[in-house]
XYZ file of C-alpha atoms in Angstrom:
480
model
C 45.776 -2.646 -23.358
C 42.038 -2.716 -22.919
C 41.205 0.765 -22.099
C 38.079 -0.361 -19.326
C 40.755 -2.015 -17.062
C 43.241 0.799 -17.284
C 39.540 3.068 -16.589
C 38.687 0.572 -13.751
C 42.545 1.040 -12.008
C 42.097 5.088 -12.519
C 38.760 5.262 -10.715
C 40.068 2.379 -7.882
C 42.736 4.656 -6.941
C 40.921 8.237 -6.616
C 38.991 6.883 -5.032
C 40.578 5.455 -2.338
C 42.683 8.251 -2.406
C 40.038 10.518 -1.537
C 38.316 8.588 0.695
C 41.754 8.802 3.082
C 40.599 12.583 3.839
C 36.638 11.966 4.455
C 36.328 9.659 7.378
C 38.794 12.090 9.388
C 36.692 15.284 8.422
C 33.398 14.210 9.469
C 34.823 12.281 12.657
C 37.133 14.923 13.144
C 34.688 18.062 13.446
C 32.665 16.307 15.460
C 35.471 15.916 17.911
C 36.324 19.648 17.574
C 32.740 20.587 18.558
C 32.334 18.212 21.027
C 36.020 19.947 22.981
C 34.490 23.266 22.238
C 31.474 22.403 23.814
C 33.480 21.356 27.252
C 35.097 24.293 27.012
C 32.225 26.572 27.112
C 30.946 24.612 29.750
C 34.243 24.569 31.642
C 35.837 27.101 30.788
C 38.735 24.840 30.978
C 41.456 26.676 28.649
C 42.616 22.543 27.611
C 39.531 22.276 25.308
C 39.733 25.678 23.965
C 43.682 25.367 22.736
C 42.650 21.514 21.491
C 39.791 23.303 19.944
C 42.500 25.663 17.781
C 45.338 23.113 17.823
C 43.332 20.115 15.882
C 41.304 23.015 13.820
C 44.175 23.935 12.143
C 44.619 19.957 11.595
C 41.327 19.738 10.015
C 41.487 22.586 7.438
C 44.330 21.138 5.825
C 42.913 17.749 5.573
C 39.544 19.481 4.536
C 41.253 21.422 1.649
C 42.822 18.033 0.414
C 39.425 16.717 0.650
C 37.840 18.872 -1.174
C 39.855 18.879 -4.381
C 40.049 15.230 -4.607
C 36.352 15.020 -4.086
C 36.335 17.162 -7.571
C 38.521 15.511 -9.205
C 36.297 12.056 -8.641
C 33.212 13.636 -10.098
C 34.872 14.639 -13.425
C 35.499 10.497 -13.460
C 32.116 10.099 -14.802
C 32.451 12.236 -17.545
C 35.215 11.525 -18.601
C 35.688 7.298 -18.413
C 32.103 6.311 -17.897
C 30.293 8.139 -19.864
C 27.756 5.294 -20.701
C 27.045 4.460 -17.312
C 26.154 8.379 -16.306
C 23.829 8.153 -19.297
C 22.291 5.163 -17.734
C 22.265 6.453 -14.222
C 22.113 9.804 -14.773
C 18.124 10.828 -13.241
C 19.188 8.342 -10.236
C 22.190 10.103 -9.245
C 21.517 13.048 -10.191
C 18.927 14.128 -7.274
C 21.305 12.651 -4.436
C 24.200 14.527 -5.762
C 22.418 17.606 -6.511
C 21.260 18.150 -3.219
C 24.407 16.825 -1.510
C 25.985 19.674 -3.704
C 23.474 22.705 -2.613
C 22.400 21.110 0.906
C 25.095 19.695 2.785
C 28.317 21.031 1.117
C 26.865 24.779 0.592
C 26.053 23.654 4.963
C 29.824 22.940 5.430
C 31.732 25.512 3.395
C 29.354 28.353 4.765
C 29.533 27.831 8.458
C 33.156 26.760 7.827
C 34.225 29.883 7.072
C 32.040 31.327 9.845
C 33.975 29.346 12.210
C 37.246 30.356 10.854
C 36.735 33.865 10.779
C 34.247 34.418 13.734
C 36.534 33.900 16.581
C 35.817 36.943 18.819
C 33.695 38.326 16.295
C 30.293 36.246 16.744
C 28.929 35.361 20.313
C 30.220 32.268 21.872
C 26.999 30.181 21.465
C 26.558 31.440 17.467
C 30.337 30.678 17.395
C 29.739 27.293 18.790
C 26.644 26.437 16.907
C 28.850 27.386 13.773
C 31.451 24.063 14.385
C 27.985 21.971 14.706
C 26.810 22.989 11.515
C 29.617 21.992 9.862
C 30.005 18.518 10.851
C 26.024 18.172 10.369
C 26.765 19.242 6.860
C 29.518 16.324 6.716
C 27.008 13.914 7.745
C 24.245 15.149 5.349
C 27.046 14.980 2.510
C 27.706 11.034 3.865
C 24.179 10.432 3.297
C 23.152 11.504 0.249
C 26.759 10.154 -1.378
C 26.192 6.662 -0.131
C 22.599 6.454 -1.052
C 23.784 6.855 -4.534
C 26.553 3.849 -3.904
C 23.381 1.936 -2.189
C 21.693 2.283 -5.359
C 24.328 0.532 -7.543
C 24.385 -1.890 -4.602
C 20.712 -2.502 -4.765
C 18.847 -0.649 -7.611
C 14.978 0.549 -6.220
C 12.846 3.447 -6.553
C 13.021 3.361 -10.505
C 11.356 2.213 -13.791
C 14.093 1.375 -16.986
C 12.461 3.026 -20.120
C 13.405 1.094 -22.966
C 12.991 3.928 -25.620
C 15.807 5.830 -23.795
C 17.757 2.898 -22.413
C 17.972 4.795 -19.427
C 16.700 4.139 -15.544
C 14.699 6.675 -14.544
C 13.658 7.774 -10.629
C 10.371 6.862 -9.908
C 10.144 7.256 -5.998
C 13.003 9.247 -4.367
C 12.036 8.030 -0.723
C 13.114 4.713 -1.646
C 16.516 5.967 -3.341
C 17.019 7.493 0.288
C 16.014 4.922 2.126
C 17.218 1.782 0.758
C 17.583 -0.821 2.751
C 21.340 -1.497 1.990
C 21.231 2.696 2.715
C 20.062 1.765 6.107
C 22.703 -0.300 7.406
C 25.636 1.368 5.526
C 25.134 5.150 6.413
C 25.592 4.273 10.306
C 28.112 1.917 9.546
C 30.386 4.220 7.473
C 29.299 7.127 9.877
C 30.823 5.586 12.902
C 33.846 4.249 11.019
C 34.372 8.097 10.408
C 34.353 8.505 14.088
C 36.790 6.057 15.166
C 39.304 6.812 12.297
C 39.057 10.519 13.208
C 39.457 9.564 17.672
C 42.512 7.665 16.668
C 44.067 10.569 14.516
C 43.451 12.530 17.922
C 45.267 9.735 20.006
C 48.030 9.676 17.464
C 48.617 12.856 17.700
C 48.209 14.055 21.105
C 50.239 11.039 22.434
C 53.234 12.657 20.494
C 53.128 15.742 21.747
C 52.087 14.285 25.552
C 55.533 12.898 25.442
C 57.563 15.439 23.908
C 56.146 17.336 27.558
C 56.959 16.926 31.350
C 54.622 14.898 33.516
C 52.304 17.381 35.949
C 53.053 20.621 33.057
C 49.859 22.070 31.773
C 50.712 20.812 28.173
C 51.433 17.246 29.411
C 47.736 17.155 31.196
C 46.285 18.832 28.375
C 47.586 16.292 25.610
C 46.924 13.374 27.952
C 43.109 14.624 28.268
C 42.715 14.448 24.671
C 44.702 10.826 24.311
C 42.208 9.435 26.863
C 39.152 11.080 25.219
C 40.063 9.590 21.830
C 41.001 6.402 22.434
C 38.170 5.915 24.787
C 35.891 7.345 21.366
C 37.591 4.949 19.081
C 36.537 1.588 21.726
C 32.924 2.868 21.759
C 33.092 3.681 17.932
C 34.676 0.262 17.561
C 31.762 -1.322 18.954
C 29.326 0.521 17.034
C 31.201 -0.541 13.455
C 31.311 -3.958 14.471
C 27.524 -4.219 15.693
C 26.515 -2.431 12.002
C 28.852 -4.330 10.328
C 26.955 -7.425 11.338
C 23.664 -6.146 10.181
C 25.032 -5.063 7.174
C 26.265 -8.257 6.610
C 22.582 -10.188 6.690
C 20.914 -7.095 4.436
C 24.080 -8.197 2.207
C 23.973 -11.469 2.367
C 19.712 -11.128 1.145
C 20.400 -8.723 -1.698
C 24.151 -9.800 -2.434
C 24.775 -13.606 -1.973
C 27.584 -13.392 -4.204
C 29.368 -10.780 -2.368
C 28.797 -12.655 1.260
C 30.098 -15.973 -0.902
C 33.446 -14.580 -1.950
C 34.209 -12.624 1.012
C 33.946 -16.375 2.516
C 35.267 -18.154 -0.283
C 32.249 -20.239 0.468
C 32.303 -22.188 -2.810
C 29.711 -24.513 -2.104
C 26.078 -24.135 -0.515
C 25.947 -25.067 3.141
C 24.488 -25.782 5.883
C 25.278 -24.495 8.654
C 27.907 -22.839 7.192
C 31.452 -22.317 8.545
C 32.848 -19.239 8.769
C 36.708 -19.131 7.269
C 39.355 -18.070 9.616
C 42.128 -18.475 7.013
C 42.204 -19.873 3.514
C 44.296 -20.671 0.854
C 43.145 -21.385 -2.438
C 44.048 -21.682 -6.260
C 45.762 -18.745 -7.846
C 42.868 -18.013 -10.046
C 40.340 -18.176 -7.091
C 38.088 -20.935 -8.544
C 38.318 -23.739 -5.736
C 39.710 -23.983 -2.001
C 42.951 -25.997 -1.015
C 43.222 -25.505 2.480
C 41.162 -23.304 5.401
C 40.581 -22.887 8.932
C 37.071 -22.771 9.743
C 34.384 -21.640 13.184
C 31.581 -24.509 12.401
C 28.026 -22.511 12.517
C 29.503 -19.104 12.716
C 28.514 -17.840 9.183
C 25.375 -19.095 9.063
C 24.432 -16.711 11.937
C 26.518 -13.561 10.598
C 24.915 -14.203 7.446
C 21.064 -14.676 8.700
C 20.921 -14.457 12.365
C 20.330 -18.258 12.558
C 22.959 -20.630 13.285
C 21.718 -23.560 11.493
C 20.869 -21.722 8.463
C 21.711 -22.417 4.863
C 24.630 -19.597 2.634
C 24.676 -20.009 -1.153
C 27.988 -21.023 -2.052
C 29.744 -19.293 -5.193
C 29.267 -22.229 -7.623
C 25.859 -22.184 -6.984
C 24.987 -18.603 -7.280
C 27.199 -18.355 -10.682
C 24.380 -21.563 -12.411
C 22.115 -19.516 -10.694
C 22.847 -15.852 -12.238
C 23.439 -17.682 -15.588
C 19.770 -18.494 -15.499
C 18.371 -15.541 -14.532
C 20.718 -13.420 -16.707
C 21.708 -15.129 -19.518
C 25.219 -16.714 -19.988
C 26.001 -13.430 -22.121
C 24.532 -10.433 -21.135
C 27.141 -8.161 -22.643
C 26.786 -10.011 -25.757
C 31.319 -9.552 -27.104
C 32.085 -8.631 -23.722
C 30.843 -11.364 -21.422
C 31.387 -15.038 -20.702
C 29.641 -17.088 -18.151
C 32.147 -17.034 -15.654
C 32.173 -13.710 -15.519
C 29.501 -13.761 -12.647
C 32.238 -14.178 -10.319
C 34.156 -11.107 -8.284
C 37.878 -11.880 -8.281
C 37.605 -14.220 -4.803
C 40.914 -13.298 -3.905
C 40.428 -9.667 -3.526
C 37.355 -9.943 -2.161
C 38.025 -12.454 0.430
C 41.546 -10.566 1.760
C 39.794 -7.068 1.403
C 37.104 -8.596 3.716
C 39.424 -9.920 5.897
C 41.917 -6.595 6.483
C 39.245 -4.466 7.283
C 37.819 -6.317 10.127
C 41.502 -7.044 11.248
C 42.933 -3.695 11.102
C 39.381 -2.557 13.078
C 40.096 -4.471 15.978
C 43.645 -3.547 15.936
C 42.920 0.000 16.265
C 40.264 -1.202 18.578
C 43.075 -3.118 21.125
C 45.505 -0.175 20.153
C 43.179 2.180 21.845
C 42.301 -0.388 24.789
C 46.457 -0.840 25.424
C 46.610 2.919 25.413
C 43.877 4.130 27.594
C 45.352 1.718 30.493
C 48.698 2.613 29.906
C 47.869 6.506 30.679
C 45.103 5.536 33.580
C 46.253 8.009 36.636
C 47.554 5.221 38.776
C 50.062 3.887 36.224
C 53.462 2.800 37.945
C 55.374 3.919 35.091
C 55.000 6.325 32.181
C 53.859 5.174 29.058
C 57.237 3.235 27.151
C 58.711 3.241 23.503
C 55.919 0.424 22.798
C 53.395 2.152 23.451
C 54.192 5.237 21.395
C 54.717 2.983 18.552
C 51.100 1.968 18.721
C 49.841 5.625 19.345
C 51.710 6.681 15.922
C 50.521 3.523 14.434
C 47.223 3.826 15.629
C 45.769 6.365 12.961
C 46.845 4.181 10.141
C 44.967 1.152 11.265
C 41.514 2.354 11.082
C 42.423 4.523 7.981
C 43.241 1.154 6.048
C 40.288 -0.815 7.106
C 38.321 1.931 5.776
C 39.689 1.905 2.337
C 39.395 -2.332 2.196
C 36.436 -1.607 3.618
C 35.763 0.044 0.203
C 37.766 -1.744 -1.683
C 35.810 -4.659 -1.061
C 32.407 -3.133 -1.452
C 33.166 -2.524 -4.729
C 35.169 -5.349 -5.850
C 32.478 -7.657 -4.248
C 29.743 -6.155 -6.188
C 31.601 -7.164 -9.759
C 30.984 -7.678 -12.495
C 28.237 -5.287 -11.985
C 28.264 -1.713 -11.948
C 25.126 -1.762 -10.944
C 23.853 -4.640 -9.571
C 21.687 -6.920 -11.921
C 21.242 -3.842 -14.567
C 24.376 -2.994 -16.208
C 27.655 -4.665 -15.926
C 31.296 -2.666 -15.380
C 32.504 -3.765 -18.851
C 29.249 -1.821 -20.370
C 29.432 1.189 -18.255
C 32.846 2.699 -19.560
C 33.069 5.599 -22.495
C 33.467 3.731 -25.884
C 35.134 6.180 -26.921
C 38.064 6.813 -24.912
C 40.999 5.394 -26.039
C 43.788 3.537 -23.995
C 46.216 6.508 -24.412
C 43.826 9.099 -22.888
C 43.376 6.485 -19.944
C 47.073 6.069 -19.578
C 47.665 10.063 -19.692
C 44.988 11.214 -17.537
C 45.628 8.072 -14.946
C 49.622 9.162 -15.134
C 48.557 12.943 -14.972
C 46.337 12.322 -11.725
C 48.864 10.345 -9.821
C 51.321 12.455 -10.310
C 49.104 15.005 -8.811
C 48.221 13.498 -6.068
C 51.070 11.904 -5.732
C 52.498 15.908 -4.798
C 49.048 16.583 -3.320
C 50.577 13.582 -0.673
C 53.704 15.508 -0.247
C 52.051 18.867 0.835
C 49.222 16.910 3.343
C 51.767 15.228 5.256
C 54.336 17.919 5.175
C 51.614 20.704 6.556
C 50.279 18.015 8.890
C 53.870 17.263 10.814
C 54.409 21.000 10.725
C 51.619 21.798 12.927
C 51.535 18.629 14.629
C 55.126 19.192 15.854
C 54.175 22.711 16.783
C 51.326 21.290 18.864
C 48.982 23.624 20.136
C 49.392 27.236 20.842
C 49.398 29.069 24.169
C 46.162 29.777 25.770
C 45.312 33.193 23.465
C 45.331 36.279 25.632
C 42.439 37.991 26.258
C 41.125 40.793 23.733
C 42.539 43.988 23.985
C 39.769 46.136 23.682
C 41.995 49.578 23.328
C 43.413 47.803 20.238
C 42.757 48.272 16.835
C 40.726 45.066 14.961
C 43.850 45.164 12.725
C 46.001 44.225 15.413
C 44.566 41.475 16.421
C 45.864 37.951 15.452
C 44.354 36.238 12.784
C 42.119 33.286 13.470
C 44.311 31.140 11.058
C 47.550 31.428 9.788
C 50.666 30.220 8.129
């Protein structure tokens, strides 16, 4: 077996793994300032037990998180040790302050949080929850400049005596254009994946309780409040999606081409509803097709021309060479697998406006002047409704990265050069078998804490400090 493939599959799947646990934590804090905000505002004692209730939520997802996020770095080292080499003083700077700026942000004022109920003032305690989810924004940032970089290399010089690309201009590793369009897009993807993890959630537990109880008004609060988040969310992806679809489409043709399975050069150019094509990808046999629209997704202009894949391949040949990697490259290989690439495309904006109608069907389902209660149905989309946007963020991924092959990094070095020559396919094998099995229990205790707490919903309004009381005495802020 060849031993990059195996390397390619181990990578895939940590990280999508690990990229299951990211969009909730940054959306998710966000939420759980924003309801401890109201509350200090309000004084309502809703937001303050939604505050607890989905904190508790969030650290176990967080901890998950966390190790994963490890686990992924050690992937460099270990299978692709020719491509850290080579990227190496590029990624370096963006992970190295993502490390001591925004994570050192999160972790600190984490534990603040967690420990500074009735201990800090109100405002500090607040300000604490803020931090945090500013510190999972920073740590967004800086990760996906370094994935805008493979996308669309700037800001560096290649020195041939080292064979390595070095930085030359940091501002434009930051603030790469591909950078521009992706941060916001991924950021508000994080938002909406987290608001329908709330609606999933607190629709269970608003029907496990009387109508007109405190808990049923409570839970129904938070339903409305996230699935009116995840429409507004929703709207934002879709409007950054399209921008980053023309920056794509002017430093990626091929990627824009086989999410299309636009084969040859048009103009206008259809955009493909549905298509059906040979099993190895290389020509269409049947489609559905919107005349015009992908000439405007793709540029803005309706009438405008889209490079088709057979025309981009002749043209990367030419600028390239038919054999860049010398024994590991044929001509064809300028092609992403179109299959992947096109479906991948294709699930994530399904499964986004999904979640999107999901969210619409709930929010008028629990409107005040409802005839009837909310049915069966509509619980089935509440506990689907967390999965949806979930899985169009990891084919969302999934076809970032598949899109972008055969390169690694785009134009520079090719996937088949970037893995360690000399790991074997027995290490691969082990360490691939090794980390799903991990995870695989890692899976088992997420979901197991997760339906604990969420079927203990959230706790009785707290009573109010004894001040005659010992601080021993007191309740912990968080515990098993």
């Amino acid at each position: 077996m060849d031993p990059t493939d195996i390397a390619r599959w181990q990578f895939a799947i940590i990280t999508v793994y690990h990229f299951l646990f990211v969009p909730i934590t940054i959306g998710l804090t966000a939420i759980i300032a924003g309801y401890q905000t109201a509350w200090l505002r309000t004084r309502n004692p809703h937001w303050l037990r939604l505050v607890r209730f989905l904190g508790k939520l969030f650290l176990i997802n967080f901890a998950i998180g966390v190790v994963t996020g490890i686990v992924q770095e050690f992937q460099f080292g270990m299978n692709w040790s020719d491509y850290s080499r080579f990227v190496g003083d590029i990624f370096g700077a963006p992970l190295a302050v993502e490390g001591l700026l925004a994570f050192f942000l999160e972790s600190t004022f984490l534990g603040l949080w967690i420990f500074g109920w009735e201990r800090l003032p109100e405002k500090v305690h607040l300000a604490c929850i803020w931090l945090v989810h500013l510190g999972t924004v920073f740590s967004a940032y800086f990760i996906l400049a370094a994935n805008s970089w493979m996308q669309h290399p700037v800001g560096f010089a290649y020195n041939p005596d080292t064979g390595r690309a070095e930085m030359n201009d940091f501002a434009a590793v930051l603030l790469n254009k591909v950078q521009l369009v992706t941060f916001p897009h991924v950021l508000l993807s994080a938002y909406m994946t987290a608001a329908a993890f709330v609606v999933g959630v607190a629709f269970w537990n608003m029907r496990r309780h009387r109508d007109g109880t405190d808990d049923h008004r409570m839970y129904r609060s938070a339903v409305r409040t996230g699935a009116l988040l995840v429409l507004v969310a929703g709207l934002g992806v879709a409007v950054t999606g399209d921008l980053q679809g023309k920056v794509m489409t002017e430093v990626q043709p091929m990627k824009m081409a086989a999410a299309e399975g636009l084969y040859e050069t048009e103009a206008p150019a259809s955009f493909s509803l549905f298509q059906l094509g040979t099993l190895d990808g290389s020509k269409e046999t049947f489609a559905i097709k919107v005349p015009d629209l992908l000439s405007f997704l793709a540029t803005g202009d309706p009438k405008a021309e889209v490079q088709g894949i057979d025309d981009l391949r002749a043209e990367y040949e030419e600028t390239y060479g038919q054999d860049p990697g010398e024994k590991y490259y044929s001509a064809g290989d300028y092609t992403p697998v179109i299959p992947l690439t096109y479906w991948s495309f294709r699930l994530m904006i399904g499964l986004g406006l999904l979640a999107a109608a999901g969210a619409g069907v709930i929010l008028w389902s629990t409107r005040r002047r409802a005839r009837r209660a909310p049915g069966r149905r509509v619980l089935a989309i509440a506990v689907a409704l967390p999965l949806l946007p979930l899985l169009a963020n990891s084919f969302g991924w999934i076809f970032t990265e598949a899109g972008r092959q055969p390169w690694a990094v785009f134009g520079l070095m090719t996937t088949d050069l970037a893995v360690s020559p000399g790991v074997s396919a027995f290490e691969v094998i082990a360490s691939l078998t090794v980390l799903t099995l991990l995870y695989g229990g890692l899976a088992v205790v997420e979901v197991r804490l997760l339906l604990t707490y969420i079927g203990r919903g959230a706790d009785p309004m707290p009573e109010p400090p004894d001040d005659a009381a010992g601080s021993s005495d007191k309740p912990l802020a968080f515990a098993y």
